[in-house]
Short mmCIF file of C-alpha atoms in Angstrom, two decimals:
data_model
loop_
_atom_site.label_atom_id
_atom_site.label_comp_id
_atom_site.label_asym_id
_atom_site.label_seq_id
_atom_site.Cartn_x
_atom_site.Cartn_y
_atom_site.Cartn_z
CA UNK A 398 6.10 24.22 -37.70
CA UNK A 399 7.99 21.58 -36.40
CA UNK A 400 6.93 17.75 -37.44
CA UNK A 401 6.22 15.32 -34.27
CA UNK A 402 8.99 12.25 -34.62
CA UNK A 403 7.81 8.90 -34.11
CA UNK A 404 8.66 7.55 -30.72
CA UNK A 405 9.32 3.64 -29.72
CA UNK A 406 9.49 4.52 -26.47
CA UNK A 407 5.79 6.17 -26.49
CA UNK A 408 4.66 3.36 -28.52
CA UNK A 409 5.81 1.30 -26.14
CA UNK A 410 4.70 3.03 -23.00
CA UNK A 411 1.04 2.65 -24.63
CA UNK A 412 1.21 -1.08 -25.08
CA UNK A 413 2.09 -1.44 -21.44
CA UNK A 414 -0.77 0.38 -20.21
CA UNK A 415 -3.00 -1.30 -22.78
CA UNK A 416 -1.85 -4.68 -21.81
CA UNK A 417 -2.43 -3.77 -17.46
CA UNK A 418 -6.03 -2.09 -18.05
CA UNK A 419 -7.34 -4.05 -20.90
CA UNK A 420 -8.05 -7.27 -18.62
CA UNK A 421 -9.49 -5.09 -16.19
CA UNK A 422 -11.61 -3.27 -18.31
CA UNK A 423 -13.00 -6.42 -19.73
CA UNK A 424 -13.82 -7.91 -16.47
CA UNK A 425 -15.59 -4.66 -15.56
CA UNK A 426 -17.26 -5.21 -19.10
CA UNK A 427 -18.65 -8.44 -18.31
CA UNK A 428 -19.71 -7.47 -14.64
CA UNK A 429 -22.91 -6.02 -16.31
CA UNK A 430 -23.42 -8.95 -18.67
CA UNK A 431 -27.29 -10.69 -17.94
CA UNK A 432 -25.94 -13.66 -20.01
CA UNK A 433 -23.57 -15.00 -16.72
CA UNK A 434 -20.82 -16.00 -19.02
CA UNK A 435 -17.77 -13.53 -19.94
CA UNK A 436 -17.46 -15.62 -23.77
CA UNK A 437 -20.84 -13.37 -24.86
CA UNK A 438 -22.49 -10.32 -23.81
CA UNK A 439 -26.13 -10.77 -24.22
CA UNK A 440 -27.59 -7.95 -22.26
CA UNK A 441 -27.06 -5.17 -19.41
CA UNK A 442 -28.22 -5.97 -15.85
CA UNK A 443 -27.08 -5.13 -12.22
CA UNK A 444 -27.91 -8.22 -11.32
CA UNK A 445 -24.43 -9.21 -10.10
CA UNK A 446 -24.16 -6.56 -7.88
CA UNK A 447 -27.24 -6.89 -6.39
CA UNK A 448 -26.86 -10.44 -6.02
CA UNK A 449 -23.66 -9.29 -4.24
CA UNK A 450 -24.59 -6.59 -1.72
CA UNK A 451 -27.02 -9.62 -0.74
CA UNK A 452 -24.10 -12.01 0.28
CA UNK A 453 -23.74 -11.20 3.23
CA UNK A 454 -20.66 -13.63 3.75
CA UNK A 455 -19.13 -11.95 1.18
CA UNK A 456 -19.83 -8.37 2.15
CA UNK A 457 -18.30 -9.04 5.73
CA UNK A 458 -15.46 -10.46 4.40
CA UNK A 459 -14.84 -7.14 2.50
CA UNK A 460 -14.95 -5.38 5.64
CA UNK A 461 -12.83 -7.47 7.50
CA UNK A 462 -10.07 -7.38 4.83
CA UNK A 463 -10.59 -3.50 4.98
CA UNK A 464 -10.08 -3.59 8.50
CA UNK A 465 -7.01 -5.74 8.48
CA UNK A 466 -5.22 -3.23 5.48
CA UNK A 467 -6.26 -0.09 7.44
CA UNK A 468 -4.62 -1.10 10.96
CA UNK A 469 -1.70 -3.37 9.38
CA UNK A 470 -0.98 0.01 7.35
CA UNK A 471 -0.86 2.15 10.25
CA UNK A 472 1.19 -0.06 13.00
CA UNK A 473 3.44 -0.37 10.34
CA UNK A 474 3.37 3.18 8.98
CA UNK A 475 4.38 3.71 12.73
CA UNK A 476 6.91 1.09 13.24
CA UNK A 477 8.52 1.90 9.61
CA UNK A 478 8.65 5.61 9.91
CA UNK A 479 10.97 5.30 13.41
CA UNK A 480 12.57 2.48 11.74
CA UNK A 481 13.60 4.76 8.45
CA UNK A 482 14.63 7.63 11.39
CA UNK A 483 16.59 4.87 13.05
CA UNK A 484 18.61 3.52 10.00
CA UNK A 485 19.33 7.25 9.02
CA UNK A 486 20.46 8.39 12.10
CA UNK A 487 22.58 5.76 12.84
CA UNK A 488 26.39 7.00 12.83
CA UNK A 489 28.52 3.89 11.73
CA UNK A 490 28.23 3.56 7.83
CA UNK A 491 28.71 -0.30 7.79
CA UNK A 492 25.58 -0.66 10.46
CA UNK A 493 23.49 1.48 8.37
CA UNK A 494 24.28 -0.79 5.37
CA UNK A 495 23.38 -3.46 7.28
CA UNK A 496 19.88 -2.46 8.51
CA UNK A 497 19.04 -1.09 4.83
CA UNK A 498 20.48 -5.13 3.64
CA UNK A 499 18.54 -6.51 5.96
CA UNK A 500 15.49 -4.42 5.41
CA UNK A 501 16.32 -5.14 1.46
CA UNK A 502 16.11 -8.89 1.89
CA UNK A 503 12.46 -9.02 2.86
CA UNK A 504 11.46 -6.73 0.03
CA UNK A 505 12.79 -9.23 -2.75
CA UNK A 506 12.02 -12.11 -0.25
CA UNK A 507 8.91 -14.42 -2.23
CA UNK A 508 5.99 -14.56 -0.37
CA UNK A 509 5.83 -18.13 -0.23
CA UNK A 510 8.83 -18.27 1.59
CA UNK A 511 7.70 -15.61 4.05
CA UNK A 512 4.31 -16.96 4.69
CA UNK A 513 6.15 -20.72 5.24
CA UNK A 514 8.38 -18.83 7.91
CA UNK A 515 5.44 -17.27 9.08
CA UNK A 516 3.36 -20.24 9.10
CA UNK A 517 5.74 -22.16 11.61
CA UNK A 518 6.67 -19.53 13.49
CA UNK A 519 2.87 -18.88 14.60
CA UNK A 520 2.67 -23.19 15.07
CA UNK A 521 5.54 -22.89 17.77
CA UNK A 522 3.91 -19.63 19.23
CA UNK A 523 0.79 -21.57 19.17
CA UNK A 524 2.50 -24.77 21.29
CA UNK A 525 3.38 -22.40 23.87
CA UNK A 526 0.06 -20.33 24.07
CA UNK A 527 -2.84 -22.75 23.28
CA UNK A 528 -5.35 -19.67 23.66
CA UNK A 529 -3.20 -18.42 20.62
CA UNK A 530 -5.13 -19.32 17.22
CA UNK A 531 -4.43 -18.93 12.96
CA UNK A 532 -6.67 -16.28 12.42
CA UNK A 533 -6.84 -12.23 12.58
CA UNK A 534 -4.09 -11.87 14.71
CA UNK A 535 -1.86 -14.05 12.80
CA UNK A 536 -3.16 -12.18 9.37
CA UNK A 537 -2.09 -8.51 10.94
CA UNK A 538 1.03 -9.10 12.32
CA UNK A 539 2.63 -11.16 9.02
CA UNK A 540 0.72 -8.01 7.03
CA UNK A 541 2.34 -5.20 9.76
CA UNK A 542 5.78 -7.06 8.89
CA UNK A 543 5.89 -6.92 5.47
CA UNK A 544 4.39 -3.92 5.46
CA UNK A 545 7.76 -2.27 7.20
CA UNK A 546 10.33 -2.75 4.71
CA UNK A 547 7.91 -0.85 2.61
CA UNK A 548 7.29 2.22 4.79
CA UNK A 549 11.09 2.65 5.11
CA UNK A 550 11.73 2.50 1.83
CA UNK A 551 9.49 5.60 1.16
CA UNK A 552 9.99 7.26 4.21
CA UNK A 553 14.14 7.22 3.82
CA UNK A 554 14.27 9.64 0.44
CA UNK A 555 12.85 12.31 2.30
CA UNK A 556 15.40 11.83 5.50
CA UNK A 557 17.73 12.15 2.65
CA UNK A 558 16.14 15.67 1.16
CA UNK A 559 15.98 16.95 4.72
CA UNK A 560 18.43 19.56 5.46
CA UNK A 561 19.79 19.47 8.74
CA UNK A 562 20.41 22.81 9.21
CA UNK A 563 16.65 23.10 9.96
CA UNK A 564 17.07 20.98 12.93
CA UNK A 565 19.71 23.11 14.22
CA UNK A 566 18.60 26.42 13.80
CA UNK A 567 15.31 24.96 15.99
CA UNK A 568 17.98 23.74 18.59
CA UNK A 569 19.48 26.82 18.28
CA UNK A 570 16.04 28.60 18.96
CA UNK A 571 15.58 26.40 22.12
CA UNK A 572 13.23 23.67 21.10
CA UNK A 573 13.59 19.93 22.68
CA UNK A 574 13.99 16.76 21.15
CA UNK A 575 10.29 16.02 21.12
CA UNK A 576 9.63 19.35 19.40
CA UNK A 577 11.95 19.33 16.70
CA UNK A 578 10.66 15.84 16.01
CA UNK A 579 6.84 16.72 16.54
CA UNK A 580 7.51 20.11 14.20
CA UNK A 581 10.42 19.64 11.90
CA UNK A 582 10.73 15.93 11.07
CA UNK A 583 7.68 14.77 11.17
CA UNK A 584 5.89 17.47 9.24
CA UNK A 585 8.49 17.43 6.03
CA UNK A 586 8.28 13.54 6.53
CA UNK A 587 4.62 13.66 5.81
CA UNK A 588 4.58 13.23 1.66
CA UNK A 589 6.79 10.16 2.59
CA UNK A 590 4.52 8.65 5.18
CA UNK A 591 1.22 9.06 3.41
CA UNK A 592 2.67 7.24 0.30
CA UNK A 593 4.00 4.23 2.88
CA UNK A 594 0.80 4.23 4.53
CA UNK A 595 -0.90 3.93 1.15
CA UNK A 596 2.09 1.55 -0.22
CA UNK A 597 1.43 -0.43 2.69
CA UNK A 598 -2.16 -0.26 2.61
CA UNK A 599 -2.44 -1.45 -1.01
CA UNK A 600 -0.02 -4.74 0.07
CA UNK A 601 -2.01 -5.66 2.71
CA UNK A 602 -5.08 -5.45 0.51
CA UNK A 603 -3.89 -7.29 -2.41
CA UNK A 604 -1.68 -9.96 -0.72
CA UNK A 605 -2.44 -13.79 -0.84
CA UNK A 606 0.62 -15.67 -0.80
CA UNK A 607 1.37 -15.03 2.77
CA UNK A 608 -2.09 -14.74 3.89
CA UNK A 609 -3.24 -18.40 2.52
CA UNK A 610 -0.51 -19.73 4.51
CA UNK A 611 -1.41 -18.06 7.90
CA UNK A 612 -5.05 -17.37 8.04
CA UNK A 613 -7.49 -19.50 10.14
CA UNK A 614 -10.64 -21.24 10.76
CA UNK A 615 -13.12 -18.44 10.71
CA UNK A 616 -11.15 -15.70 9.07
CA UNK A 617 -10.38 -15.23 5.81
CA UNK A 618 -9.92 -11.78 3.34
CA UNK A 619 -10.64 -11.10 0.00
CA UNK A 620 -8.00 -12.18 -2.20
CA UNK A 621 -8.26 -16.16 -0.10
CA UNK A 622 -12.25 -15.93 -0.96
CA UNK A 623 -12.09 -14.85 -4.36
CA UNK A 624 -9.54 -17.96 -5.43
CA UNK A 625 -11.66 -19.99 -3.52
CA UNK A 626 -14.38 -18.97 -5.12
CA UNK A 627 -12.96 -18.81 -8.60
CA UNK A 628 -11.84 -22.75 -8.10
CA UNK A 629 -15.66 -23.49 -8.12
CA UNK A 630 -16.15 -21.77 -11.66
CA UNK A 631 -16.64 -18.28 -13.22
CA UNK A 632 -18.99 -16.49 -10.81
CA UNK A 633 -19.65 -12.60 -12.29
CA UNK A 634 -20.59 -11.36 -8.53
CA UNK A 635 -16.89 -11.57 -8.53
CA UNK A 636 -16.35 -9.30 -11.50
CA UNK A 637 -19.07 -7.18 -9.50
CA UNK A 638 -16.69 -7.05 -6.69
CA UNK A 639 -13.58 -6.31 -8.36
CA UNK A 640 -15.28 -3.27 -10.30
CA UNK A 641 -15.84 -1.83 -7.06
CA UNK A 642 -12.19 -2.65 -5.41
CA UNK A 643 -11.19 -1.22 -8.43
CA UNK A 644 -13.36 2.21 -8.38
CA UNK A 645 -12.38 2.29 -5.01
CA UNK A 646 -8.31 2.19 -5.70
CA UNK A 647 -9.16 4.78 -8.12
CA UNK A 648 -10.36 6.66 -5.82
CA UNK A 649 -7.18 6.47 -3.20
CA UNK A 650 -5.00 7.27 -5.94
CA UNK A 651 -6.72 10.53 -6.72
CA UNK A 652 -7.04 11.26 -3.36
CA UNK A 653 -3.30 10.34 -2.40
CA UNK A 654 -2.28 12.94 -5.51
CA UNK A 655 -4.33 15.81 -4.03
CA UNK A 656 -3.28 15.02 -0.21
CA UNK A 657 0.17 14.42 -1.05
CA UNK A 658 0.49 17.96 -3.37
CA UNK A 659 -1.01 19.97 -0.59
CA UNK A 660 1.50 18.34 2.00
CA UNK A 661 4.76 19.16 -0.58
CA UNK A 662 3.55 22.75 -0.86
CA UNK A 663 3.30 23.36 2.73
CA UNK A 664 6.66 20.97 3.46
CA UNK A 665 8.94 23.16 0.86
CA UNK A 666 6.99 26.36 2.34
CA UNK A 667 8.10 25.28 5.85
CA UNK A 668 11.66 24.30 5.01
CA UNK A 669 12.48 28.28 3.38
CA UNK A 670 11.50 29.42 6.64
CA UNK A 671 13.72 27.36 8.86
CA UNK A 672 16.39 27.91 5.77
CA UNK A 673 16.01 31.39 6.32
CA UNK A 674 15.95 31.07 9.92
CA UNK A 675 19.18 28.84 10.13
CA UNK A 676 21.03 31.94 7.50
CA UNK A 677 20.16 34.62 9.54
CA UNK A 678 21.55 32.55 12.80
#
């Protein structure tokens, strides 16, 4: 019987996951707490959360920020997934570079920065078009743009994987542009997509930087209301709220594994056929 060997680097894999879910797990802790404080736990109550499905300001700005992540995750699902096809499928090496440099830069880009930029480009919009106002529309489209870069980042890898002889065998079979795309592409793109869309949904969910700069009078999302909040003092509705975020991230996760396992068995099902196809052609 073979003896286990100690390993740093499992040692230190552990003390990385210890050190990201230990805060959480003691603000989750301390969301139950009856005391108020998160120095002692005196006692277990739901008190917090009841106190928190009864602010009502609080619970609509929830949905709102839901709102904004689930349609600034799609446009730009959308817009990145064409984008991705775009760079790939462009023919001159150096103007593919260029696209993935440019599409680089606002990845690494701080957020300060690109909420600043944002910031004064929507001031100059907003001297043009006085009807045009910081608020939700402001908050999707800086979201939907720095949501792109994302989505072509995990879309591109599975360009890569794609083998083209699938697209000619369907040429080859008679299919149209908007077929191959609607049946080939698309379909093995899908494990790509789903993790932008959820990449993409998770930035827009989380982010504060940019939106502090360019949200509004009479909008705001979670992540602005919760450092507002936390400026006034320790409130444990908030440790409430972020138990359920959290519960509810778990949840995406789990269901993003399942979704996106189902989608590579059916993608590497689909691409033997067509390989098969394109040998026998």
């Amino acid at each position: 019987m073979k003896k286990r060997r100690f390993s740093w680097s499992n040692l230190y894999l552990v003390l990385v996951f210890v050190l990201l879910y230990v805060p959480i797990f003691y603000l989750i802790f301390y969301s139950f707490n009856a005391g108020g404080t998160m120095t002692s736990f005196t006692g277990f109550t739901w008190e917090h959360y009841e106190t928190l499905f009864s602010d009502t300001r609080l619970i609509s700005i929830v949905l709102q920020t839901f709102v904004l992540a689930f349609l600034s995750a799609l446009i730009a699902t959308a817009i990145g997934t064409f984008g991705a096809m775009s760079i790939y499928y462009t023919r001159k090496r150096g103007s593919r570079n260029a696209l993935m440099g440019l599409n680089n830069i606002l990845m690494v880009s701080p957020d300060v920065i690109i909420g600043a930029s944002f910031l004064i480009l929507f001031t100059m919009l907003g001297g043009y078009l006085r009807s045009f106002q910081l608020g939700f529309i402001s908050v999707l489209l800086s979201h939907v743009a720095f949501s792109i870069p994302i989505v072509v980042l995990m879309v591109l890898p599975k360009l890569q994987e794609m083998n083209d002889s699938m697209i000619d065998a369907a040429r080859d079979l008679g299919a149209n542009n908007l077929q191959v795309l609607s049946n080939i592409v698309l379909p093995f793109l899908t494990p790509g997509i789903i993790a932008g869309y959820f990449m993409a949904f998770t930035y827009s969910l989380d982010d504060f930087a940019v939106t502090f700069f360019v949200t509004g009078n009479g909008f705001s999302t979670l992540s602005v209301e919760i450092y507002s909040r936390a400026r006034q003092g320790i409130s444990l509705e908030i440790n409430a709220l972020s138990t359920l975020v959290f519960i509810f991230s778990l949840i995406l996760v789990i269901g993003y594994y399942f979704i996106s396992r189902d989608n590579t068995k059916k993608g590497k099902k689909r691409k033997r056929e067509f390989e098969e196809v394109a040998v026998l052609k």
